[in-house]
PDB file of C-alpha atoms in Angstrom:
ATOM      1  CA  MET Q 771      23.849 147.850-190.924  1.00 81.00           C
ATOM      2  CA  GLU Q 772      22.768 145.054-193.786  1.00 87.00           C
ATOM      3  CA  LEU Q 773      20.838 145.342-197.121  1.00 87.00           C
ATOM      4  CA  ARG Q 774      17.058 143.517-195.928  1.00 88.00           C
ATOM      5  CA  GLN Q 775      16.878 146.818-193.230  1.00 90.00           C
ATOM      6  CA  LEU Q 776      17.890 149.340-196.014  1.00 90.00           C
ATOM      7  CA  GLU Q 777      15.185 147.985-197.816  1.00 89.00           C
ATOM      8  CA  HIS Q 778      12.206 147.510-195.021  1.00 92.00           C
ATOM      9  CA  PHE Q 779      13.884 151.212-193.730  1.00 90.00           C
ATOM     10  CA  VAL Q 780      12.986 152.195-197.788  1.00 89.00           C
ATOM     11  CA  THR Q 781       9.481 150.568-198.487  1.00 88.00           C
ATOM     12  CA  VAL Q 782       8.662 152.489-194.589  1.00 89.00           C
ATOM     13  CA  ALA Q 783       9.367 155.707-195.954  1.00 89.00           C
ATOM     14  CA  GLU Q 784       7.668 156.008-199.805  1.00 85.00           C
ATOM     15  CA  GLU Q 785       4.620 154.482-198.306  1.00 85.00           C
ATOM     16  CA  ARG Q 786       4.290 156.043-195.006  1.00 85.00           C
ATOM     17  CA  HIS Q 787       2.783 153.767-193.217  1.00 86.00           C
ATOM     18  CA  PHE Q 788       3.486 149.963-190.913  1.00 88.00           C
ATOM     19  CA  THR Q 789       0.981 148.158-192.322  1.00 86.00           C
ATOM     20  CA  ARG Q 790       1.323 148.928-195.880  1.00 84.00           C
ATOM     21  CA  ALA Q 791       4.523 148.744-196.222  1.00 87.00           C
ATOM     22  CA  ALA Q 792       4.858 144.708-194.567  1.00 88.00           C
ATOM     23  CA  GLU Q 793       1.772 143.625-196.972  1.00 85.00           C
ATOM     24  CA  LEU Q 794       4.486 144.759-199.859  1.00 82.00           C
ATOM     25  CA  LEU Q 795       7.544 142.819-198.074  1.00 85.00           C
ATOM     26  CA  GLN Q 796       5.314 140.145-197.736  1.00 83.00           C
ATOM     27  CA  ILE Q 797       6.574 140.013-193.715  1.00 88.00           C
ATOM     28  CA  SER Q 798       4.835 140.751-190.903  1.00 89.00           C
ATOM     29  CA  GLN Q 799       4.518 144.128-189.413  1.00 87.00           C
ATOM     30  CA  SER Q 800       5.750 142.797-185.830  1.00 88.00           C
ATOM     31  CA  GLY Q 801       8.542 141.904-188.294  1.00 89.00           C
ATOM     32  CA  LEU Q 802       9.023 144.806-189.781  1.00 90.00           C
ATOM     33  CA  SER Q 803       9.093 146.685-186.834  1.00 90.00           C
ATOM     34  CA  ALA Q 804      11.481 144.526-184.888  1.00 91.00           C
ATOM     35  CA  SER Q 805      13.664 145.559-188.038  1.00 92.00           C
ATOM     36  CA  ILE Q 806      13.241 149.127-188.070  1.00 92.00           C
ATOM     37  CA  ARG Q 807      14.050 149.366-184.567  1.00 91.00           C
ATOM     38  CA  SER Q 808      17.646 147.532-184.728  1.00 92.00           C
ATOM     39  CA  LEU Q 809      18.141 149.871-187.376  1.00 91.00           C
ATOM     40  CA  GLU Q 810      17.555 152.882-185.507  1.00 90.00           C
ATOM     41  CA  GLN Q 811      19.665 151.497-182.536  1.00 92.00           C
ATOM     42  CA  GLU Q 812      22.698 150.454-184.803  1.00 92.00           C
ATOM     43  CA  LEU Q 813      22.697 154.255-185.715  1.00 92.00           C
ATOM     44  CA  GLY Q 814      21.970 155.689-182.466  1.00 92.00           C
ATOM     45  CA  THR Q 815      18.763 157.638-184.090  1.00 93.00           C
ATOM     46  CA  SER Q 816      15.018 157.658-184.509  1.00 92.00           C
ATOM     47  CA  LEU Q 817      14.209 158.004-188.046  1.00 92.00           C
ATOM     48  CA  PHE Q 818      10.285 158.119-188.226  1.00 91.00           C
ATOM     49  CA  ILE Q 819       8.109 160.082-185.695  1.00 89.00           C
ATOM     50  CA  ARG Q 820       5.034 157.726-186.108  1.00 83.00           C
ATOM     51  CA  SER Q 821       1.006 158.270-185.651  1.00 77.00           C
ATOM     52  CA  THR Q 822      -1.310 155.972-185.235  1.00 70.00           C
ATOM     53  CA  ARG Q 823      -2.798 156.864-188.548  1.00 73.00           C
ATOM     54  CA  ARG Q 824       0.666 157.070-190.699  1.00 77.00           C
ATOM     55  CA  VAL Q 825       4.895 157.092-190.207  1.00 86.00           C
ATOM     56  CA  GLU Q 826       7.078 160.826-191.079  1.00 90.00           C
ATOM     57  CA  LEU Q 827      11.028 161.159-191.622  1.00 92.00           C
ATOM     58  CA  THR Q 828      12.806 162.640-188.806  1.00 92.00           C
ATOM     59  CA  THR Q 829      15.225 164.494-189.921  1.00 92.00           C
ATOM     60  CA  ALA Q 830      17.936 161.764-189.339  1.00 93.00           C
ATOM     61  CA  GLY Q 831      15.758 159.567-191.155  1.00 91.00           C
ATOM     62  CA  GLN Q 832      15.587 161.976-194.342  1.00 91.00           C
ATOM     63  CA  ALA Q 833      19.074 162.080-194.641  1.00 91.00           C
ATOM     64  CA  LEU Q 834      19.763 158.078-194.652  1.00 92.00           C
ATOM     65  CA  LEU Q 835      16.567 158.320-197.497  1.00 90.00           C
ATOM     66  CA  GLY Q 836      18.750 159.389-200.366  1.00 86.00           C
ATOM     67  CA  ASP Q 837      22.343 156.910-199.547  1.00 87.00           C
ATOM     68  CA  SER Q 838      19.917 153.972-198.776  1.00 89.00           C
ATOM     69  CA  VAL Q 839      18.211 153.818-202.237  1.00 85.00           C
ATOM     70  CA  ARG Q 840      21.550 154.729-204.462  1.00 83.00           C
ATOM     71  CA  THR Q 841      22.711 151.113-202.028  1.00 86.00           C
ATOM     72  CA  LEU Q 842      20.000 148.914-202.900  1.00 81.00           C
ATOM     73  CA  ALA Q 843      19.926 150.159-206.179  1.00 77.00           C
ATOM     74  CA  SER Q 844      23.655 149.299-206.720  1.00 78.00           C
ATOM     75  CA  ALA Q 845      23.225 145.653-205.580  1.00 78.00           C
ATOM     76  CA  ALA Q 846      20.384 145.080-207.699  1.00 73.00           C
ATOM     77  CA  ALA Q 847      22.209 146.461-210.267  1.00 70.00           C
ATOM     78  CA  ALA Q 848      25.064 144.029-209.186  1.00 73.00           C
ATOM     79  CA  ARG Q 849      23.068 140.502-208.794  1.00 67.00           C
ATOM     80  CA  ASN Q 850      21.589 141.631-212.181  1.00 64.00           C
ATOM     81  CA  ALA Q 851      24.994 141.775-213.865  1.00 66.00           C
ATOM     82  CA  VAL Q 852      25.548 138.307-212.567  1.00 65.00           C
ATOM     83  CA  ALA Q 853      22.695 137.174-213.725  1.00 59.00           C
ATOM     84  CA  ALA Q 854      22.859 138.564-217.840  1.00 59.00           C
ATOM     85  CA  VAL Q 855      25.936 136.869-217.718  1.00 54.00           C
ATOM     86  CA  ARG Q 856      24.305 133.853-217.194  1.00 50.00           C
ATOM     87  CA  GLY Q 857      21.790 134.943-219.578  1.00 49.00           C
ATOM     88  CA  LEU Q 858      19.071 135.208-217.667  1.00 44.00           C
ATOM     89  CA  VAL Q 859      16.305 138.013-216.142  1.00 56.00           C
ATOM     90  CA  ARG Q 860      16.326 137.892-212.545  1.00 61.00           C
ATOM     91  CA  GLY Q 861      15.270 140.771-209.698  1.00 74.00           C
ATOM     92  CA  ARG Q 862      12.679 143.413-209.203  1.00 80.00           C
ATOM     93  CA  LEU Q 863      11.596 145.888-211.442  1.00 88.00           C
ATOM     94  CA  THR Q 864       9.320 148.191-210.391  1.00 90.00           C
ATOM     95  CA  ILE Q 865       6.709 149.659-212.312  1.00 94.00           C
ATOM     96  CA  GLY Q 866       4.763 153.089-212.488  1.00 94.00           C
ATOM     97  CA  ALA Q 867       1.710 154.369-214.675  1.00 95.00           C
ATOM     98  CA  GLU Q 868      -0.668 156.967-214.347  1.00 93.00           C
ATOM     99  CA  PRO Q 869      -3.855 154.987-214.422  1.00 88.00           C
ATOM    100  CA  CYS Q 870      -6.232 155.536-217.832  1.00 83.00           C
ATOM    101  CA  LEU Q 871      -3.717 156.822-220.269  1.00 87.00           C
ATOM    102  CA  GLY Q 872      -5.236 155.237-223.527  1.00 78.00           C
ATOM    103  CA  SER Q 873      -2.810 153.238-225.044  1.00 80.00           C
ATOM    104  CA  VAL Q 874      -1.222 151.054-223.020  1.00 86.00           C
ATOM    105  CA  ASP Q 875      -2.714 147.499-221.821  1.00 89.00           C
ATOM    106  CA  LEU Q 876      -0.917 147.618-219.066  1.00 92.00           C
ATOM    107  CA  PRO Q 877      -2.778 144.514-217.152  1.00 92.00           C
ATOM    108  CA  ALA Q 878      -1.981 142.529-220.480  1.00 93.00           C
ATOM    109  CA  GLU Q 879       1.555 143.627-220.859  1.00 93.00           C
ATOM    110  CA  LEU Q 880       2.209 142.742-217.401  1.00 93.00           C
ATOM    111  CA  ALA Q 881       0.896 139.214-217.987  1.00 94.00           C
ATOM    112  CA  SER Q 882       2.753 138.825-220.741  1.00 93.00           C
ATOM    113  CA  PHE Q 883       5.946 139.970-219.217  1.00 91.00           C
ATOM    114  CA  ARG Q 884       5.938 138.106-216.329  1.00 90.00           C
ATOM    115  CA  THR Q 885       5.289 134.355-218.510  1.00 91.00           C
ATOM    116  CA  ALA Q 886       8.135 135.424-220.356  1.00 88.00           C
ATOM    117  CA  ASN Q 887      10.358 136.648-217.331  1.00 85.00           C
ATOM    118  CA  PRO Q 888       9.211 134.337-214.579  1.00 86.00           C
ATOM    119  CA  GLY Q 889      12.508 135.305-212.366  1.00 81.00           C
ATOM    120  CA  VAL Q 890      11.243 138.633-212.117  1.00 86.00           C
ATOM    121  CA  GLU Q 891       9.372 139.878-209.213  1.00 85.00           C
ATOM    122  CA  VAL Q 892       6.962 142.547-210.437  1.00 90.00           C
ATOM    123  CA  ARG Q 893       5.720 145.465-208.348  1.00 89.00           C
ATOM    124  CA  LEU Q 894       3.227 148.312-210.040  1.00 92.00           C
ATOM    125  CA  ARG Q 895       2.792 151.702-208.537  1.00 90.00           C
ATOM    126  CA  TYR Q 896       0.087 153.937-210.103  1.00 91.00           C
ATOM    127  CA  SER Q 897       1.018 157.847-209.396  1.00 90.00           C
ATOM    128  CA  GLY Q 898       0.651 160.882-211.352  1.00 92.00           C
ATOM    129  CA  SER Q 899       2.899 161.988-214.088  1.00 93.00           C
ATOM    130  CA  VAL Q 900       4.638 164.322-212.852  1.00 92.00           C
ATOM    131  CA  ASP Q 901       5.642 161.974-209.487  1.00 91.00           C
ATOM    132  CA  LEU Q 902       6.677 159.120-211.791  1.00 93.00           C
ATOM    133  CA  VAL Q 903       9.141 160.991-213.800  1.00 94.00           C
ATOM    134  CA  ASP Q 904      10.410 162.184-210.527  1.00 91.00           C
ATOM    135  CA  ALA Q 905      11.064 158.753-208.896  1.00 89.00           C
ATOM    136  CA  VAL Q 906      12.880 157.957-211.667  1.00 91.00           C
ATOM    137  CA  GLY Q 907      15.141 159.818-211.434  1.00 89.00           C
ATOM    138  CA  GLY Q 908      15.587 158.739-208.092  1.00 83.00           C
ATOM    139  CA  GLY Q 909      15.402 155.511-208.626  1.00 83.00           C
ATOM    140  CA  ARG Q 910      12.566 154.959-206.931  1.00 84.00           C
ATOM    141  CA  VAL Q 911      11.070 152.885-209.843  1.00 90.00           C
ATOM    142  CA  ASP Q 912      12.745 151.229-213.255  1.00 91.00           C
ATOM    143  CA  VAL Q 913       9.912 151.956-215.996  1.00 94.00           C
ATOM    144  CA  ALA Q 914       7.343 154.457-215.281  1.00 96.00           C
ATOM    145  CA  LEU Q 915       4.077 154.678-218.572  1.00 96.00           C
ATOM    146  CA  VAL Q 916       3.117 158.344-218.243  1.00 96.00           C
ATOM    147  CA  VAL Q 917       2.721 161.581-220.175  1.00 95.00           C
ATOM    148  CA  ASP Q 918       4.962 163.696-221.220  1.00 94.00           C
ATOM    149  CA  THR Q 919       4.176 167.365-219.609  1.00 92.00           C
ATOM    150  CA  GLY Q 920       7.172 168.205-220.558  1.00 89.00           C
ATOM    151  CA  HIS Q 921       9.069 167.738-216.874  1.00 87.00           C
ATOM    152  CA  THR Q 922      12.505 165.596-217.644  1.00 89.00           C
ATOM    153  CA  PRO Q 923      14.544 165.511-214.928  1.00 88.00           C
ATOM    154  CA  ALA Q 924      18.948 164.660-215.463  1.00 87.00           C
ATOM    155  CA  GLY Q 925      19.109 161.219-215.664  1.00 89.00           C
ATOM    156  CA  VAL Q 926      16.146 160.608-217.386  1.00 93.00           C
ATOM    157  CA  GLN Q 927      14.594 159.485-221.060  1.00 92.00           C
ATOM    158  CA  LEU Q 928      10.683 159.509-222.269  1.00 95.00           C
ATOM    159  CA  ARG Q 929      10.372 157.189-224.614  1.00 93.00           C
ATOM    160  CA  PRO Q 930       6.918 158.383-226.695  1.00 93.00           C
ATOM    161  CA  LEU Q 931       4.503 155.819-227.730  1.00 92.00           C
ATOM    162  CA  ASP Q 932       1.238 157.099-228.756  1.00 91.00           C
ATOM    163  CA  THR Q 933       0.043 160.590-229.384  1.00 93.00           C
ATOM    164  CA  GLN Q 934      -3.612 162.071-228.729  1.00 92.00           C
ATOM    165  CA  GLU Q 935      -5.333 165.224-229.525  1.00 92.00           C
ATOM    166  CA  MET Q 936      -6.946 166.661-226.510  1.00 93.00           C
ATOM    167  CA  LEU Q 937     -10.210 167.668-226.389  1.00 94.00           C
ATOM    168  CA  VAL Q 938     -13.425 169.472-224.326  1.00 95.00           C
ATOM    169  CA  LEU Q 939     -15.586 167.052-222.590  1.00 96.00           C
ATOM    170  CA  CYS Q 940     -19.208 168.478-221.562  1.00 96.00           C
ATOM    171  CA  HIS Q 941     -22.817 167.509-221.367  1.00 96.00           C
ATOM    172  CA  PRO Q 942     -25.445 167.821-223.721  1.00 96.00           C
ATOM    173  CA  GLY Q 943     -27.293 170.194-222.566  1.00 95.00           C
ATOM    174  CA  HIS Q 944     -24.040 172.543-221.997  1.00 95.00           C
ATOM    175  CA  ARG Q 945     -23.627 175.933-224.207  1.00 94.00           C
ATOM    176  CA  PHE Q 946     -20.301 173.845-226.474  1.00 96.00           C
ATOM    177  CA  ALA Q 947     -22.010 170.736-227.641  1.00 94.00           C
ATOM    178  CA  ALA Q 948     -24.158 172.699-230.202  1.00 93.00           C
ATOM    179  CA  GLN Q 949     -20.183 174.180-231.128  1.00 92.00           C
ATOM    180  CA  GLY Q 950     -17.557 171.889-233.538  1.00 88.00           C
ATOM    181  CA  SER Q 951     -14.798 173.938-232.175  1.00 94.00           C
ATOM    182  CA  ILE Q 952     -13.880 176.217-229.301  1.00 94.00           C
ATOM    183  CA  ARG Q 953     -11.342 178.280-228.434  1.00 93.00           C
ATOM    184  CA  LEU Q 954      -9.172 178.272-225.696  1.00 91.00           C
ATOM    185  CA  ASP Q 955      -9.646 181.605-224.132  1.00 90.00           C
ATOM    186  CA  GLU Q 956     -13.779 180.633-224.315  1.00 93.00           C
ATOM    187  CA  LEU Q 957     -12.299 178.308-221.393  1.00 93.00           C
ATOM    188  CA  ARG Q 958     -12.310 181.815-218.954  1.00 91.00           C
ATOM    189  CA  GLY Q 959     -14.036 181.557-216.294  1.00 89.00           C
ATOM    190  CA  GLU Q 960     -15.464 177.838-217.134  1.00 93.00           C
ATOM    191  CA  PRO Q 961     -16.148 176.054-214.366  1.00 95.00           C
ATOM    192  CA  LEU Q 962     -13.661 172.470-214.515  1.00 96.00           C
ATOM    193  CA  VAL Q 963     -13.614 169.506-213.640  1.00 96.00           C
ATOM    194  CA  GLY Q 964      -9.862 168.343-213.615  1.00 94.00           C
ATOM    195  CA  PHE Q 965      -7.406 166.379-212.220  1.00 93.00           C
ATOM    196  CA  GLN Q 966      -4.652 166.790-209.080  1.00 90.00           C
ATOM    197  CA  GLU Q 967      -2.019 168.210-209.091  1.00 89.00           C
ATOM    198  CA  GLY Q 968       1.029 166.439-211.338  1.00 89.00           C
ATOM    199  CA  TRP Q 969      -1.111 163.985-213.623  1.00 93.00           C
ATOM    200  CA  GLY Q 970      -0.967 164.320-216.797  1.00 92.00           C
ATOM    201  CA  ALA Q 971      -4.393 166.287-218.426  1.00 92.00           C
ATOM    202  CA  GLN Q 972      -3.733 168.665-215.386  1.00 93.00           C
ATOM    203  CA  ALA Q 973      -0.424 169.665-216.155  1.00 92.00           C
ATOM    204  CA  LEU Q 974      -1.147 170.310-220.063  1.00 93.00           C
ATOM    205  CA  ALA Q 975      -4.215 171.785-219.108  1.00 92.00           C
ATOM    206  CA  ARG Q 976      -2.182 174.396-216.717  1.00 91.00           C
ATOM    207  CA  ARG Q 977       0.552 175.328-219.354  1.00 90.00           C
ATOM    208  CA  ALA Q 978      -1.942 175.721-222.243  1.00 91.00           C
ATOM    209  CA  PHE Q 979      -3.779 178.077-220.243  1.00 91.00           C
ATOM    210  CA  ALA Q 980      -0.466 179.859-218.946  1.00 90.00           C
ATOM    211  CA  ALA Q 981       0.473 180.548-223.283  1.00 88.00           C
ATOM    212  CA  ALA Q 982      -3.159 181.794-223.313  1.00 88.00           C
ATOM    213  CA  GLY Q 983      -2.467 184.468-220.544  1.00 89.00           C
ATOM    214  CA  PHE Q 984      -4.786 182.899-217.941  1.00 91.00           C
ATOM    215  CA  ASP Q 985      -4.789 180.665-214.460  1.00 89.00           C
ATOM    216  CA  TYR Q 986      -6.301 177.096-215.502  1.00 90.00           C
ATOM    217  CA  ARG Q 987      -8.535 176.590-211.729  1.00 89.00           C
ATOM    218  CA  ALA Q 988     -10.258 173.721-211.529  1.00 92.00           C
ATOM    219  CA  ALA Q 989     -13.822 173.620-209.122  1.00 90.00           C
ATOM    220  CA  MET Q 990     -13.422 169.811-208.391  1.00 94.00           C
ATOM    221  CA  GLU Q 991     -10.438 167.891-209.074  1.00 94.00           C
ATOM    222  CA  VAL Q 992     -10.299 163.879-208.730  1.00 93.00           C
ATOM    223  CA  ASN Q 993      -7.633 161.590-209.005  1.00 87.00           C
ATOM    224  CA  ASP Q 994      -9.681 159.042-212.111  1.00 88.00           C
ATOM    225  CA  VAL Q 995     -10.895 159.186-214.825  1.00 91.00           C
ATOM    226  CA  HIS Q 996     -14.806 157.274-213.986  1.00 92.00           C
ATOM    227  CA  PRO Q 997     -15.395 160.096-211.748  1.00 95.00           C
ATOM    228  CA  LEU Q 998     -14.278 162.852-213.960  1.00 95.00           C
ATOM    229  CA  LEU Q 999     -16.877 161.447-216.359  1.00 95.00           C
ATOM    230  CA  ASP Q1000     -19.519 161.096-214.460  1.00 96.00           C
ATOM    231  CA  LEU Q1001     -19.158 164.929-213.088  1.00 96.00           C
ATOM    232  CA  VAL Q1002     -19.162 166.273-216.641  1.00 96.00           C
ATOM    233  CA  GLY Q1003     -22.652 163.969-216.890  1.00 95.00           C
ATOM    234  CA  TYR Q1004     -24.089 165.664-214.070  1.00 96.00           C
ATOM    235  CA  ASN Q1005     -23.488 169.443-216.293  1.00 95.00           C
ATOM    236  CA  LEU Q1006     -20.932 170.084-212.645  1.00 96.00           C
ATOM    237  CA  GLY Q1007     -18.170 171.377-215.680  1.00 95.00           C
ATOM    238  CA  VAL Q1008     -16.653 171.291-218.301  1.00 96.00           C
ATOM    239  CA  ALA Q1009     -12.639 168.683-218.614  1.00 96.00           C
ATOM    240  CA  ILE Q1010     -10.158 168.861-220.727  1.00 95.00           C
ATOM    241  CA  VAL Q1011      -9.222 165.246-221.524  1.00 94.00           C
ATOM    242  CA  PRO Q1012      -7.668 163.103-223.867  1.00 93.00           C
ATOM    243  CA  ALA Q1013      -9.428 161.518-226.673  1.00 91.00           C
ATOM    244  CA  SER Q1014      -9.248 158.066-226.226  1.00 90.00           C
ATOM    245  CA  PHE Q1015     -11.326 159.932-222.565  1.00 89.00           C
ATOM    246  CA  ALA Q1016     -14.256 161.335-225.216  1.00 86.00           C
ATOM    247  CA  ARG Q1017     -14.690 157.957-225.851  1.00 89.00           C
ATOM    248  CA  LYS Q1018     -15.773 156.698-222.705  1.00 90.00           C
ATOM    249  CA  ARG Q1019     -19.026 157.733-222.723  1.00 90.00           C
ATOM    250  CA  PRO Q1020     -20.193 158.345-226.135  1.00 89.00           C
ATOM    251  CA  ASP Q1021     -23.646 158.631-225.842  1.00 90.00           C
ATOM    252  CA  GLN Q1022     -23.573 160.914-222.748  1.00 93.00           C
ATOM    253  CA  LEU Q1023     -21.136 163.296-223.356  1.00 95.00           C
ATOM    254  CA  VAL Q1024     -20.127 165.717-226.072  1.00 95.00           C
ATOM    255  CA  ALA Q1025     -16.821 166.116-227.492  1.00 95.00           C
ATOM    256  CA  VAL Q1026     -15.399 169.658-228.786  1.00 95.00           C
ATOM    257  CA  ARG Q1027     -12.085 170.336-230.137  1.00 94.00           C
ATOM    258  CA  LEU Q1028     -10.312 172.907-228.582  1.00 92.00           C
ATOM    259  CA  LEU Q1029      -8.327 175.408-231.519  1.00 90.00           C
ATOM    260  CA  GLY Q1030      -5.235 176.917-229.963  1.00 82.00           C
ATOM    261  CA  ASP Q1031      -1.666 176.554-228.109  1.00 82.00           C
ATOM    262  CA  VAL Q1032      -3.086 173.064-226.677  1.00 86.00           C
ATOM    263  CA  PRO Q1033       0.151 170.442-226.061  1.00 88.00           C
ATOM    264  CA  SER Q1034      -0.977 167.070-226.979  1.00 92.00           C
ATOM    265  CA  TRP Q1035      -1.000 164.058-224.875  1.00 93.00           C
ATOM    266  CA  THR Q1036       1.940 161.954-225.656  1.00 94.00           C
ATOM    267  CA  VAL Q1037       2.071 158.984-223.600  1.00 94.00           C
ATOM    268  CA  ALA Q1038       5.467 157.790-223.321  1.00 94.00           C
ATOM    269  CA  VAL Q1039       8.060 155.007-221.197  1.00 95.00           C
ATOM    270  CA  ALA Q1040       9.868 156.842-218.577  1.00 95.00           C
ATOM    271  CA  VAL Q1041      13.293 154.927-217.821  1.00 94.00           C
ATOM    272  CA  SER Q1042      16.597 156.025-216.631  1.00 90.00           C
ATOM    273  CA  ASP Q1043      19.421 156.438-218.327  1.00 87.00           C
ATOM    274  CA  GLU Q1044      21.075 152.851-217.814  1.00 84.00           C
ATOM    275  CA  PRO Q1045      17.801 150.900-217.000  1.00 85.00           C
ATOM    276  CA  SER Q1046      18.690 147.064-216.094  1.00 82.00           C
ATOM    277  CA  PRO Q1047      18.182 143.963-217.310  1.00 82.00           C
ATOM    278  CA  ALA Q1048      14.762 143.698-216.080  1.00 85.00           C
ATOM    279  CA  ALA Q1049      14.066 147.322-217.450  1.00 89.00           C
ATOM    280  CA  GLY Q1050      15.288 146.887-220.539  1.00 87.00           C
ATOM    281  CA  ALA Q1051      13.383 143.654-221.328  1.00 87.00           C
ATOM    282  CA  PHE Q1052       9.726 145.573-220.263  1.00 91.00           C
ATOM    283  CA  LEU Q1053      10.729 148.178-222.841  1.00 90.00           C
ATOM    284  CA  ARG Q1054      11.589 145.848-226.123  1.00 88.00           C
ATOM    285  CA  GLN Q1055       8.476 144.558-225.180  1.00 90.00           C
ATOM    286  CA  LEU Q1056       5.974 147.064-224.676  1.00 88.00           C
ATOM    287  CA  GLN Q1057       8.239 149.043-227.959  1.00 79.00           C
ATOM    288  CA  THR Q1058       7.304 145.651-230.418  1.00 78.00           C
ATOM    289  CA  ALA Q1059       4.058 145.423-228.964  1.00 63.00           C
TER     290      ALA Q1059
END
């Protein structure tokens, strides 16, 4: 088997979709399918269960995935090491980020990095912080901009960039709006608008509620800050958010201080213990910005 085939296999496995994988790899879908079929024939087994909407890994595919990721990472590290000796930063840099962190202008950082490092192919993936930290640990992402939720797997470092307090955001007509602050336990039974499992604000709110002795249950869950602000704006619930979210619509929504044992919203860079030269260059840029 060839490294190219393993790259194709890993990309399809991560995207669970041949069309999206082909777009990322910048090859035709027919070419990608042929590469996967060739790999399956060589191994004598199917690697994917295909359907009209998505693909899933077979048991054999699951067994192959971990070693494939490690093999590709080792090959990339070898190429990067040779380039580093020549004073060049080359290779591929996969960056993960949770949207709307409120501390980093990621598009501007990416533009600056690409200008300074034209030999690096940059890929960007958005997801929740918990999943992204795991992806760094598994070698699927090189660097991730995340919220520190207290979840740090072995082999991963979190380097803090900025810290904010968590607030309660509500409609001006809500009973909380007339109060300068509320206690955490006043949210017991209150309709909540929140983020999906694995996102920073959800993980922090769940931890705070557990420490206060009651469960976190959001009636409405979203995966982006703007629909969350819309739902709060229609008085469909209150939200627990970092201060930067509250500043997005100060004339429409009210931010209320939250008292009690509430974790801070700390934006951090997640990176492996031994980052690649490209990852190291991106880290240095972030930390000197």
